[in-house]
Coordinates of C-alpha atoms in Angstrom, one line a residue:
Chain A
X1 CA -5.5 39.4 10.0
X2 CA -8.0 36.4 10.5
X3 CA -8.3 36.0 13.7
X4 CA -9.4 33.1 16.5
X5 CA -9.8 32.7 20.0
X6 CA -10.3 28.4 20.7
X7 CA -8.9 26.7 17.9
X8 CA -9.1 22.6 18.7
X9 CA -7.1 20.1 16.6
X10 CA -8.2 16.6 15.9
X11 CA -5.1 14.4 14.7
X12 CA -2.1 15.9 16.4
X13 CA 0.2 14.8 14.0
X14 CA 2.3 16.4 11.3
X15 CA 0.0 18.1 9.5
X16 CA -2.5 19.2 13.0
X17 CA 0.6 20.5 14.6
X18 CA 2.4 22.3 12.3
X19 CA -0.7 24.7 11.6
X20 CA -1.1 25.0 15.2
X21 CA 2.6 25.9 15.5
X22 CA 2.3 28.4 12.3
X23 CA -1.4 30.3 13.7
X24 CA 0.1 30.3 17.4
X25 CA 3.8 31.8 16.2
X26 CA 1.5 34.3 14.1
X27 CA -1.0 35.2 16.6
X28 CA -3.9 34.1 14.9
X29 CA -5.0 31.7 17.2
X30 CA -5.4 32.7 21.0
X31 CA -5.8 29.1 22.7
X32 CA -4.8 25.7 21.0
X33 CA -6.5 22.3 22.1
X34 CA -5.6 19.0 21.2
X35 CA -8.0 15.7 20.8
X36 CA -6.6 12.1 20.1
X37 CA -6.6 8.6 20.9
X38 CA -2.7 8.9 22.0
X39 CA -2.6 10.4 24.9
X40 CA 1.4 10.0 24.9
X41 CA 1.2 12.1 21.7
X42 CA -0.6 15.0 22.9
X43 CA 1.1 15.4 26.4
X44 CA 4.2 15.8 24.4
X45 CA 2.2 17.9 22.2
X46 CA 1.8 20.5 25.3
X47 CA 5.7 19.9 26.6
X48 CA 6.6 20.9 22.9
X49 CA 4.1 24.2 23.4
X50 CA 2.5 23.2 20.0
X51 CA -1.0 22.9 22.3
X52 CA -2.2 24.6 25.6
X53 CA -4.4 21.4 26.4
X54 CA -5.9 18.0 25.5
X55 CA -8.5 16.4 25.6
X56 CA -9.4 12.6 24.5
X57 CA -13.1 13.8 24.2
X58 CA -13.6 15.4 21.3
X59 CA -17.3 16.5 22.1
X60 CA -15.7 18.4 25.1
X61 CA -13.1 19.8 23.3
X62 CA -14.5 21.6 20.9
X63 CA -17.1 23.6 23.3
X64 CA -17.0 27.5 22.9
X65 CA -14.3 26.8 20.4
X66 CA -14.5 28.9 17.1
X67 CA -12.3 26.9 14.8
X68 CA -11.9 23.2 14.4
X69 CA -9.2 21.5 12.6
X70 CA -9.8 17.8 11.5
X71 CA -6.7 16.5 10.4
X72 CA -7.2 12.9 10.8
X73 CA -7.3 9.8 8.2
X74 CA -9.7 10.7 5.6
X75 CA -11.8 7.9 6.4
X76 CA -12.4 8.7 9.7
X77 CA -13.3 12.5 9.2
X78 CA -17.1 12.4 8.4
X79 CA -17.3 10.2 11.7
X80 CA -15.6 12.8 13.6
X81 CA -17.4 15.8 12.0
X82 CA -20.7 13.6 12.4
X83 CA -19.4 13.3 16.5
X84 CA -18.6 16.6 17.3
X85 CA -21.2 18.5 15.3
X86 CA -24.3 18.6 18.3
X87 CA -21.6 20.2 20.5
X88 CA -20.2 23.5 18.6
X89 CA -20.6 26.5 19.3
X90 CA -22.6 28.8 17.2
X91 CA -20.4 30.6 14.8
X92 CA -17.3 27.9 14.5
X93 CA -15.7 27.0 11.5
X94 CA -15.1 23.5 10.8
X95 CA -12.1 22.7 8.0
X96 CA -10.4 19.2 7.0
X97 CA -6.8 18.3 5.1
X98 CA -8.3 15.1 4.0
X99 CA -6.7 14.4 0.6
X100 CA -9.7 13.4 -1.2
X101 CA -12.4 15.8 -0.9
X102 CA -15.9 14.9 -3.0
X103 CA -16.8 12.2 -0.4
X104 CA -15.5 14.3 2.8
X105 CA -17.4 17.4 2.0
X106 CA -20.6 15.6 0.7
X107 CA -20.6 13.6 4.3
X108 CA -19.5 17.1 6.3
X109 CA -22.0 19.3 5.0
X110 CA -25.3 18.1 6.0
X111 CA -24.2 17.5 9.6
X112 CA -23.5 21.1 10.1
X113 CA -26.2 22.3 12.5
X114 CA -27.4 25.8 11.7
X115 CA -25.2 28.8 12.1
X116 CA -21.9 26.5 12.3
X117 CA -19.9 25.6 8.6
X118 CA -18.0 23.8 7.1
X119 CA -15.2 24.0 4.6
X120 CA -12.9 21.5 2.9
X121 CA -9.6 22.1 2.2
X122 CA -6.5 19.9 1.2
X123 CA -2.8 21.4 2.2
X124 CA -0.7 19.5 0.0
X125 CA 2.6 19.3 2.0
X126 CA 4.1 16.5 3.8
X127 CA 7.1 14.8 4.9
X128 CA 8.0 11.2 5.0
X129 CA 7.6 11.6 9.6
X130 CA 4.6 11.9 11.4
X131 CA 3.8 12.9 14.6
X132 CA 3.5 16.3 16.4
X133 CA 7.0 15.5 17.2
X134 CA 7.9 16.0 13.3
X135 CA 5.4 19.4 12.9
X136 CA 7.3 22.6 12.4
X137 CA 5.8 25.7 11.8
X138 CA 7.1 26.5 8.1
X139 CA 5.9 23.0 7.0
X140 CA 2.9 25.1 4.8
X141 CA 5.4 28.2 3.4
X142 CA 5.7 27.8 0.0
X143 CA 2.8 25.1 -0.4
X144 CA -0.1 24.7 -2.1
X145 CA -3.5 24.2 -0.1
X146 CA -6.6 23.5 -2.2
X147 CA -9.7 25.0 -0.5
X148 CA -13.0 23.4 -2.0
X149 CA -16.1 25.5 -1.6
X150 CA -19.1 24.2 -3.1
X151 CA -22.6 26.6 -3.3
X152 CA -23.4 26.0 0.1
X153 CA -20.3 27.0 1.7
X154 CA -20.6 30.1 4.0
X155 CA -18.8 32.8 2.2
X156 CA -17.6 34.2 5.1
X157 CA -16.4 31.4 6.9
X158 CA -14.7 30.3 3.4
X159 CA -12.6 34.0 3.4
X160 CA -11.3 33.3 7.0
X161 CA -10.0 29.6 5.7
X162 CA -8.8 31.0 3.1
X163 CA -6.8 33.4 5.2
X164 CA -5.8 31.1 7.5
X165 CA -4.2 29.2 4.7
X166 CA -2.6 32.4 3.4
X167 CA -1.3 32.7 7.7
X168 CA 0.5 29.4 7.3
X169 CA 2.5 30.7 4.3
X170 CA 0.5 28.8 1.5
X171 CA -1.2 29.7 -1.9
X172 CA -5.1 29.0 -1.6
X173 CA -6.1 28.1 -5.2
X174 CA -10.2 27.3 -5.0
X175 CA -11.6 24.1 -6.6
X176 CA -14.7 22.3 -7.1
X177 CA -14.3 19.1 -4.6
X178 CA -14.6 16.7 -7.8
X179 CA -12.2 18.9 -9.7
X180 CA -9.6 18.6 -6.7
X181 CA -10.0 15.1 -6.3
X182 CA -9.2 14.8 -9.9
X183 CA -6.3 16.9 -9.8
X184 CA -4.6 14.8 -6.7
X185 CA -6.1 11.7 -8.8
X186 CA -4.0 12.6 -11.8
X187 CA -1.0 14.5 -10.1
X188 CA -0.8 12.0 -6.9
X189 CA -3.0 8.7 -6.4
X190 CA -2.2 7.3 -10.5
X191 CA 1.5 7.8 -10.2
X192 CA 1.0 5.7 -6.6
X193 CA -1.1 3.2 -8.1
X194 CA 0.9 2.8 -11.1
X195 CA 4.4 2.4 -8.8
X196 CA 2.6 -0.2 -6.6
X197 CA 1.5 -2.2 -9.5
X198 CA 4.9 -1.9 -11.2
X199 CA 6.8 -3.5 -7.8
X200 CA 3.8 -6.1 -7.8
X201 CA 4.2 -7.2 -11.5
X202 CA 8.3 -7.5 -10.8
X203 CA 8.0 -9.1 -8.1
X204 CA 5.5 -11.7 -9.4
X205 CA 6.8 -12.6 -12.8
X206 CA 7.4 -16.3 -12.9
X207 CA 9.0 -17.3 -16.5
X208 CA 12.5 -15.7 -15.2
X209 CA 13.9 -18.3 -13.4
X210 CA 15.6 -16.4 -10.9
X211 CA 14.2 -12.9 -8.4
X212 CA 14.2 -10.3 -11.1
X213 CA 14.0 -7.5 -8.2
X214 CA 17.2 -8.7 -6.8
X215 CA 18.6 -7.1 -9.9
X216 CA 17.0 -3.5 -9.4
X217 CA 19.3 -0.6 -9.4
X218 CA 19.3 2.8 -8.2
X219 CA 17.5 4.1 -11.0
X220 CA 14.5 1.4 -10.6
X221 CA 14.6 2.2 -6.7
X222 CA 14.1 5.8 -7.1
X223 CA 11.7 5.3 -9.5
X224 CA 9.6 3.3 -7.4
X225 CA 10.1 4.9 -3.5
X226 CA 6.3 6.1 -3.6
X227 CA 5.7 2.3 -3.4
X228 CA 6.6 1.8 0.1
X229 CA 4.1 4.0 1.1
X230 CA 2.0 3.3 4.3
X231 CA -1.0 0.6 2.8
X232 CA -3.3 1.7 5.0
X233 CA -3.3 5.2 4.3
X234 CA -3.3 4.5 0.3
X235 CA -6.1 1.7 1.0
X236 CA -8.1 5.0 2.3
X237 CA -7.2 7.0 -0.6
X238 CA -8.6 4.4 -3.0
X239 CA -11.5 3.6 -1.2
X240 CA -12.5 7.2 -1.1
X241 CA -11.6 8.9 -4.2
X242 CA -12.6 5.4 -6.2
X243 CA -14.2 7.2 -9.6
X244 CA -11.4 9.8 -9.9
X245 CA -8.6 6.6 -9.6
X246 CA -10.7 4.4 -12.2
X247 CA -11.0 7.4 -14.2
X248 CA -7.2 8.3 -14.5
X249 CA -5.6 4.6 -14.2
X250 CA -8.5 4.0 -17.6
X251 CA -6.7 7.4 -19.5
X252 CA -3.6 6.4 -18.6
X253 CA -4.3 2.3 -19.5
X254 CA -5.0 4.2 -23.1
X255 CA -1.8 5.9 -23.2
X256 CA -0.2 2.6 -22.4
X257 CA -1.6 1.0 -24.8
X258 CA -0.8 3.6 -27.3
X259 CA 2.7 2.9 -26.7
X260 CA 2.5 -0.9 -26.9
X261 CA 1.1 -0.7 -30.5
X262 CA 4.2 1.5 -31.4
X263 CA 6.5 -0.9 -29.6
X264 CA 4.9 -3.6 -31.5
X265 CA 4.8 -2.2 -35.1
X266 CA 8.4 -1.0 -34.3
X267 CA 7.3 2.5 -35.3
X268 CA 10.7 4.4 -34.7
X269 CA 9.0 7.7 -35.5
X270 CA 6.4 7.2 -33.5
X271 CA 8.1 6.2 -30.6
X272 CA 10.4 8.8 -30.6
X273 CA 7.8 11.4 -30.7
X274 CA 5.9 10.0 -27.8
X275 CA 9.2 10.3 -26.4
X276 CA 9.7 13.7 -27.0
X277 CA 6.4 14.9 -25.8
X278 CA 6.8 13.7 -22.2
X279 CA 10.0 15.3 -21.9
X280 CA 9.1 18.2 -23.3
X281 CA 6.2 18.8 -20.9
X282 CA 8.0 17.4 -18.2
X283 CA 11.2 19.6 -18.9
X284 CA 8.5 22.4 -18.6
X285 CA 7.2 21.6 -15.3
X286 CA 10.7 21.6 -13.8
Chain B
X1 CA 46.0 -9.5 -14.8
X2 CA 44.6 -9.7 -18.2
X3 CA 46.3 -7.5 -20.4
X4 CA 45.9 -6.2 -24.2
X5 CA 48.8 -4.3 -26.3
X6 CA 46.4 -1.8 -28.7
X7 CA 42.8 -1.5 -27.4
X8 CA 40.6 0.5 -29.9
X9 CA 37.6 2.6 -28.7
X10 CA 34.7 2.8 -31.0
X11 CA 32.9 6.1 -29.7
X12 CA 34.2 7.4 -26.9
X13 CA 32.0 9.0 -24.7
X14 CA 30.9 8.5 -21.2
X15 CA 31.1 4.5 -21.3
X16 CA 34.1 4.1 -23.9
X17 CA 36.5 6.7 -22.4
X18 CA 35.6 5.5 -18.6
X19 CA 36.7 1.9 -19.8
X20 CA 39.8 3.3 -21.7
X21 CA 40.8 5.6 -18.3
X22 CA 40.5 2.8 -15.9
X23 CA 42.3 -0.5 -17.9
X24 CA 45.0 2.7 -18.6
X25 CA 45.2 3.3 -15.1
X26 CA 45.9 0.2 -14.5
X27 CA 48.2 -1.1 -17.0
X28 CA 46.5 -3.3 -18.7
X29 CA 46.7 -1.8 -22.2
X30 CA 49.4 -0.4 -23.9
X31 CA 47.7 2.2 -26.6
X32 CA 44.5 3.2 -26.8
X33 CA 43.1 4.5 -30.2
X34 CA 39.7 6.3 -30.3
X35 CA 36.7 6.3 -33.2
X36 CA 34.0 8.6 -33.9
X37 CA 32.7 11.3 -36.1
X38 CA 33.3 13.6 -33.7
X39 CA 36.8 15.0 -34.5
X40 CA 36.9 17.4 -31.3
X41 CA 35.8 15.2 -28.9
X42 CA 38.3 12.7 -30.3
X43 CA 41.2 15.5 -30.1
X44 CA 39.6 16.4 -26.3
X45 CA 40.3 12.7 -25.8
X46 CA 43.7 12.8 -26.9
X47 CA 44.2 16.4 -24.8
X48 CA 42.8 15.0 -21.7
X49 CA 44.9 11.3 -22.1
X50 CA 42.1 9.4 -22.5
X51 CA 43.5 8.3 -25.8
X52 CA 47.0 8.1 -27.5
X53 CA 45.7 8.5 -30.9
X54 CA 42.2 8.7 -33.0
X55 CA 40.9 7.8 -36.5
X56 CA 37.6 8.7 -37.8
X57 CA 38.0 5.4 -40.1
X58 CA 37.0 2.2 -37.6
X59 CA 38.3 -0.1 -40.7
X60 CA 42.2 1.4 -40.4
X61 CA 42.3 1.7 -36.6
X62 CA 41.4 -1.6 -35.5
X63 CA 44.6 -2.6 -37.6
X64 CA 46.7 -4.9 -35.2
X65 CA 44.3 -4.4 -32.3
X66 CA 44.1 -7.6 -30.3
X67 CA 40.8 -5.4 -28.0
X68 CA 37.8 -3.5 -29.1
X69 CA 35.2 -2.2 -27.3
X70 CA 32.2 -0.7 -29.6
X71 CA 30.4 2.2 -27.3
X72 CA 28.3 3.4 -30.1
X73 CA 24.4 3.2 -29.7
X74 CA 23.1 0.5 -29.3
X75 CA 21.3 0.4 -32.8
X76 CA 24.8 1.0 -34.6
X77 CA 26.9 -2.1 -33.2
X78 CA 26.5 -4.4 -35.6
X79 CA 26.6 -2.1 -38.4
X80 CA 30.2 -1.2 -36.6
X81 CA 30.8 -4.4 -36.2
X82 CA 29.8 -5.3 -39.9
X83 CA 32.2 -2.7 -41.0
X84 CA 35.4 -3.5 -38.6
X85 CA 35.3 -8.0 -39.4
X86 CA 37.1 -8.0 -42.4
X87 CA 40.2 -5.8 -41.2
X88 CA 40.3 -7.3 -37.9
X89 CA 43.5 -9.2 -36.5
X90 CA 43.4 -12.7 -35.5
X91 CA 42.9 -13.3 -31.8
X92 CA 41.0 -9.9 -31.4
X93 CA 38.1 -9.7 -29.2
X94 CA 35.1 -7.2 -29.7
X95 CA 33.2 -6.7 -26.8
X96 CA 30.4 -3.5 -27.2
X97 CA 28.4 -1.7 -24.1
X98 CA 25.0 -2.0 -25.5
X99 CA 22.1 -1.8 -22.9
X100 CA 20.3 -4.8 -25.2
X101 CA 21.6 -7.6 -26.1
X102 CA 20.3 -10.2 -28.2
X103 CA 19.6 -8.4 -31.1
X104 CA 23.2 -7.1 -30.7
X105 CA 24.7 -10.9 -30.1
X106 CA 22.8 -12.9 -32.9
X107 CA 23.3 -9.7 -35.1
X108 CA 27.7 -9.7 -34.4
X109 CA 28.2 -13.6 -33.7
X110 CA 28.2 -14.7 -37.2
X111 CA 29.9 -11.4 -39.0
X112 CA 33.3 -12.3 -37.1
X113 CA 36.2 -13.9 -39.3
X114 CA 37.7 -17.2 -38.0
X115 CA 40.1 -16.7 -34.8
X116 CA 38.3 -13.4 -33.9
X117 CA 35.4 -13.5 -31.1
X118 CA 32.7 -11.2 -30.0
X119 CA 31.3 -11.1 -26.6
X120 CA 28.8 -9.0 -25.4
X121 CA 28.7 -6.8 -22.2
X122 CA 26.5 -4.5 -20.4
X123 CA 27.9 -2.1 -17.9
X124 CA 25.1 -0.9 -15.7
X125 CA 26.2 2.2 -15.3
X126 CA 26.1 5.5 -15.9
X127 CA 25.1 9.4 -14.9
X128 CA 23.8 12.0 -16.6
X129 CA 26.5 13.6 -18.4
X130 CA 28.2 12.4 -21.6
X131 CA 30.9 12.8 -24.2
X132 CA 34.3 12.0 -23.4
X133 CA 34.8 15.0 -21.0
X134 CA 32.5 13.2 -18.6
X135 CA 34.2 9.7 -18.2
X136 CA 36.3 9.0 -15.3
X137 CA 38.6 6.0 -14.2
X138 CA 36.1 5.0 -11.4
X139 CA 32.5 5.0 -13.0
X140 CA 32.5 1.0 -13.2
X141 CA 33.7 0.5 -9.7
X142 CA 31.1 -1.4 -7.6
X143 CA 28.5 -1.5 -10.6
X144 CA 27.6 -4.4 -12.5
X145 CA 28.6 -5.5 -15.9
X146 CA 26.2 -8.4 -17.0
X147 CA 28.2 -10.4 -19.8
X148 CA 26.3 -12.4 -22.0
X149 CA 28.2 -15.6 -23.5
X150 CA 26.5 -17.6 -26.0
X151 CA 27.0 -21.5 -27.1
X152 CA 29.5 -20.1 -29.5
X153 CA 31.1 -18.3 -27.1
X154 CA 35.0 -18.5 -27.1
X155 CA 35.9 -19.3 -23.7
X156 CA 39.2 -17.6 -23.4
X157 CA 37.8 -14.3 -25.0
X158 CA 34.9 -14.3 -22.3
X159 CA 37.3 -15.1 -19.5
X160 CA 39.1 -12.2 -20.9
X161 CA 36.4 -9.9 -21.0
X162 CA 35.1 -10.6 -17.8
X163 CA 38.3 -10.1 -16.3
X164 CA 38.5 -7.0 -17.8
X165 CA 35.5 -5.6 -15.8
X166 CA 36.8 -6.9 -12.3
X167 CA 39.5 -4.9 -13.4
X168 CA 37.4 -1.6 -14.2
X169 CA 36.0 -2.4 -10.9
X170 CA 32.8 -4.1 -11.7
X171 CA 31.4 -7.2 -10.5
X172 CA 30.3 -9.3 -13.8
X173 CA 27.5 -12.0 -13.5
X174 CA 27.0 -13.7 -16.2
X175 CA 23.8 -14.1 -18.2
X176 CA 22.1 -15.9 -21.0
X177 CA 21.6 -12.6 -23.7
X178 CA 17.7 -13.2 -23.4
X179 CA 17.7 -13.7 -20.1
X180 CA 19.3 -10.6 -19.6
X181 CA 17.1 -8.5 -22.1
X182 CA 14.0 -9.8 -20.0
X183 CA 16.0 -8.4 -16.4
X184 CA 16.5 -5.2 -18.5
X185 CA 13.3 -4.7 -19.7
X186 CA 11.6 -5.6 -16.1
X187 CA 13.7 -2.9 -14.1
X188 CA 14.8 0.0 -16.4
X189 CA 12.9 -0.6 -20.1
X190 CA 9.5 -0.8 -18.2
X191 CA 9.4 1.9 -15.6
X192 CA 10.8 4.0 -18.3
X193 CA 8.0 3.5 -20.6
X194 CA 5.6 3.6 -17.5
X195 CA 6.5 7.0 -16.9
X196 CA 6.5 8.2 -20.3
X197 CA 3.1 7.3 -20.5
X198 CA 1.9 8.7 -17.2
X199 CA 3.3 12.0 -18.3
X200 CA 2.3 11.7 -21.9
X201 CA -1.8 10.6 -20.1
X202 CA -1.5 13.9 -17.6
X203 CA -0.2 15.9 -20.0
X204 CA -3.4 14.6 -22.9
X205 CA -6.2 14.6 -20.0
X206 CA -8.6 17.0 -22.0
X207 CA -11.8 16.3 -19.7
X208 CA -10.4 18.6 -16.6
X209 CA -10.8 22.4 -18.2
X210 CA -7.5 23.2 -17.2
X211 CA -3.4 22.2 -17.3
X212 CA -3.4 18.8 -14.9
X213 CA 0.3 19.4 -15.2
X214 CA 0.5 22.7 -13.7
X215 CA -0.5 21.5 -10.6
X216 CA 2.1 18.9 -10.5
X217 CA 4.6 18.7 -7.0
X218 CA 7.6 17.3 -6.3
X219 CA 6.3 14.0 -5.4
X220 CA 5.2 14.1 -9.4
X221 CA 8.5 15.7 -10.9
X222 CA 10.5 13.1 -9.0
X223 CA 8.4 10.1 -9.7
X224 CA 8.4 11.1 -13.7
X225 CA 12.1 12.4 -13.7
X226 CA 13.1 9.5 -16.0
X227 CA 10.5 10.9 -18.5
X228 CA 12.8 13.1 -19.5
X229 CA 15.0 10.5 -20.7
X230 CA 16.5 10.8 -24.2
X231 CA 13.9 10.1 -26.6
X232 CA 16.4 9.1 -29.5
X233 CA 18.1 7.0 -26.9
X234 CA 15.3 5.0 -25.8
X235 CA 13.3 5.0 -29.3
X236 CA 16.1 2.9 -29.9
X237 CA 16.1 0.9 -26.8
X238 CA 12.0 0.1 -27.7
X239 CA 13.4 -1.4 -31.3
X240 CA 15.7 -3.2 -29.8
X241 CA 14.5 -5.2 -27.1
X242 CA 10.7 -5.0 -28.5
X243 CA 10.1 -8.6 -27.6
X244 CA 11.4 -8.3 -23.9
X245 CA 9.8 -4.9 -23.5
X246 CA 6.2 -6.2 -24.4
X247 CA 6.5 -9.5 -22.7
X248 CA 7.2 -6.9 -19.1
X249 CA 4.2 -4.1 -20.4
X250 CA 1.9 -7.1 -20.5
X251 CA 2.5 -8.7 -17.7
X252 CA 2.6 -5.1 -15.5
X253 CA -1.1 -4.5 -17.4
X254 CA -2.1 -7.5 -15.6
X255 CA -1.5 -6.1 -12.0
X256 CA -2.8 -2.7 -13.2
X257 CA -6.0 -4.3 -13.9
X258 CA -5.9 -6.5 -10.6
X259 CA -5.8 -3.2 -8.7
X260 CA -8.4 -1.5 -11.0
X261 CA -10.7 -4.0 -10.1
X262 CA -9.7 -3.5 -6.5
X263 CA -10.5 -0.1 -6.9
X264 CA -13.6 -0.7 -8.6
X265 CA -15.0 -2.9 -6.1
X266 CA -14.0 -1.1 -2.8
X267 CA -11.7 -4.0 -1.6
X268 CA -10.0 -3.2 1.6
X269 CA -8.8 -5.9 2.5
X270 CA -7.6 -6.4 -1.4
X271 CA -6.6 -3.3 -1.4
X272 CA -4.0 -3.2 1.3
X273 CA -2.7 -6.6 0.4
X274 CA -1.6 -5.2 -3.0
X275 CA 0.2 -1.9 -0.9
X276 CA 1.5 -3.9 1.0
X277 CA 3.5 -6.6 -0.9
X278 CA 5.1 -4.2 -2.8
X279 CA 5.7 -1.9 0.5
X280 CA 7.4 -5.2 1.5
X281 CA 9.0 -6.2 -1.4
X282 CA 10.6 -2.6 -2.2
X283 CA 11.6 -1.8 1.3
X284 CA 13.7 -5.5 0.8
X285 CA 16.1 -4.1 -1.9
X286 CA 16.9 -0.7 -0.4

């Protein structure tokens, strides 16, 4: 089993602490540190045994450490890989669960100093808390985490992140970092865009007379729940995966277009076989 | 308390048998007669006192009737209604369930004989189960029922009908037929054919070398669970309430393409603006 001695985690929240928790309960990880601007968070971090130690350096941290864990807003991780790169150890593996990967792994890459690597990966698990307080060690079991070597990853260093996934309890499918992003474009960031602009254009119709969301019902408020998710984390997510957004949100525009020229013409068959389709593939994916 | 002697079902599924159990329940009919094509579900209504009697011919069961309620789809009212006018009573009112309703309204007003009045209804309700088997005394109890009286609207009959669905449990606002197709269209027509498309675009996304769907988590199956509406169902919804529906699509393209452009040009500050108005607005009608 893969195997560490100093593994130091940046972003000590949900997704930080619950693959400490998982590599610690398996014994894959001999010592756990914890870097972060809270330092309320990561004291609690230590009371709750998910980390041995903290630090609010992260250039201290991660000396003699052989694993590093960047689990912060996407944004911010080519700043902190770009910070902490001068100080690792030779030999440490540097890995991400930023959910956009292109512009994080083009960014990482080059600031790896000789000998150290680095390898993106993207576990796609999540609750609606944050905070170490909400990690638990099963979080991963049963998940999917997308690991995105491109030809300069270290094959090595790939197989132990790989493993490490495989630790937590996930499946590790491989992916080209602009195939991922357009996979969580398509599967994730569209449907998010398309909700947002749905409560938006509701909200904001004016030839009603009257609040037209007051009317919503359950079925419109389940339909729309991935619209009240956090702005600043979404404004991240389009800033950083911006082709693979425009990309999708242009095929879908298509699509819904397609179906305004059948709604238009009244075209009853053709309706009902756009219909069909989506059910049929999404009865399948059930 | 409002009260009718013979009240005649026209289909009785899900919505006509709920509405049949509860005015039962509470004495305000005396008889209840079901119609359908259906001749075991009509005998299952009998069996499970639902109904007293059935007919499979609308024109000789709405003989003497002084209440109908048509509960058909929503494309075959008025050709229900069109059948039923010349062998109704004087005084009866015909009230129907359809989710649309100024087609249905302009299409029944002027088919009615002197001293008989229609007056259309939408109970906004509903669950995922159907046929007569399914209904239950309580399914209108703290839903809506939008009525929709016109100029010609017979004041007594609506009173009637309205009180009819305070009986059933329902609160009733009352709404200009337009007015209420537009409200229809903005929160249940339009995601619905939002999500059709964005399952119909994911599913057709042929520059990936690979099934986009298969990768598709919960956070997907739930957003796109109404895709797997009934096609037939909502094929006729689309023909229906065409007018409504495109008014909605085009005004939600218009906020799709205010956020492409945010996309497109890397707006932060845009960007989170968008998020979070409808974060805002949403979290306001849970």
């Amino acid at each position: 089993m893969v195997q560490f001695k100093k593994m130091v985690v940046i972003g000590v929240g949900l997704i930080g602490g619950s693959l400490a928790r998982v590599l610690r309960e398996k014994g894959s990880v001999n010592e756990v540190v914890g870097v972060g601007r809270g330092e309320a968070n990561l004291k609690r971090g230590v009371e709750l045994g998910v980390l041995d130690s903290y630090s609010t350096d992260a250039r201290e941290a991660v000396a003699g450490a052989d694993l590093v864990f960047v689990a912060t807003p996407v944004c911010t991780i080519p700043k902190v890989v770009a910070e902490i790169a001068p100080y690792l150890a030779p030999g440490c593996i540097v890995t991400d669960g930023g959910s956009v990967k292109e512009t994080v792994v083009t960014a990482c890459e080059p600031l790896m100093p000789e000998g150290t690597f680095f390898v993106g990966g993207h576990p796609i698990a999540g609750t609606e808390h944050s905070g170490v307080e909400a990690s638990f060690s099963t979080l991963y079991v049963g998940r999917r985490c997308i690991v995105t070597p491109t030809a300069n990853t270290d094959r090595v260093a790939l197989e132990k992140v790989v493993e490490l996934w495989k630790v937590a309890g996930s499946t590790v499918p491989l992916m080209d970092p602009v195939q991922h992003d357009l996979v969580v474009a398509a599967i994730s960031h569209l449907p998010h865009m398309v909700a947002y602009s749905l409560v938006n254009a509701v909200d904001g119709y004016d030839r009603f007379g009257g609040d037209l969301l007051s009317f919503s019902a359950g079925g419109f408020r389940d339909f729309t729940r991935i619209a009240s998710s956090d702005p600043v984390m979404w404004r991240d997510i389009a800033l950083t995966n911006r082709e693979a957004i425009l990309e999708m949100m242009d095929f879908f525009s298509m699509y819904l277009e397609k179906l305004r020229t059948l709604v238009d013409q009244g075209d009853a068959d053709g309706l009902q076989a756009f219909f069909l389709n989506s059910k049929q593939k999404r009865d399948a994916i059930l």
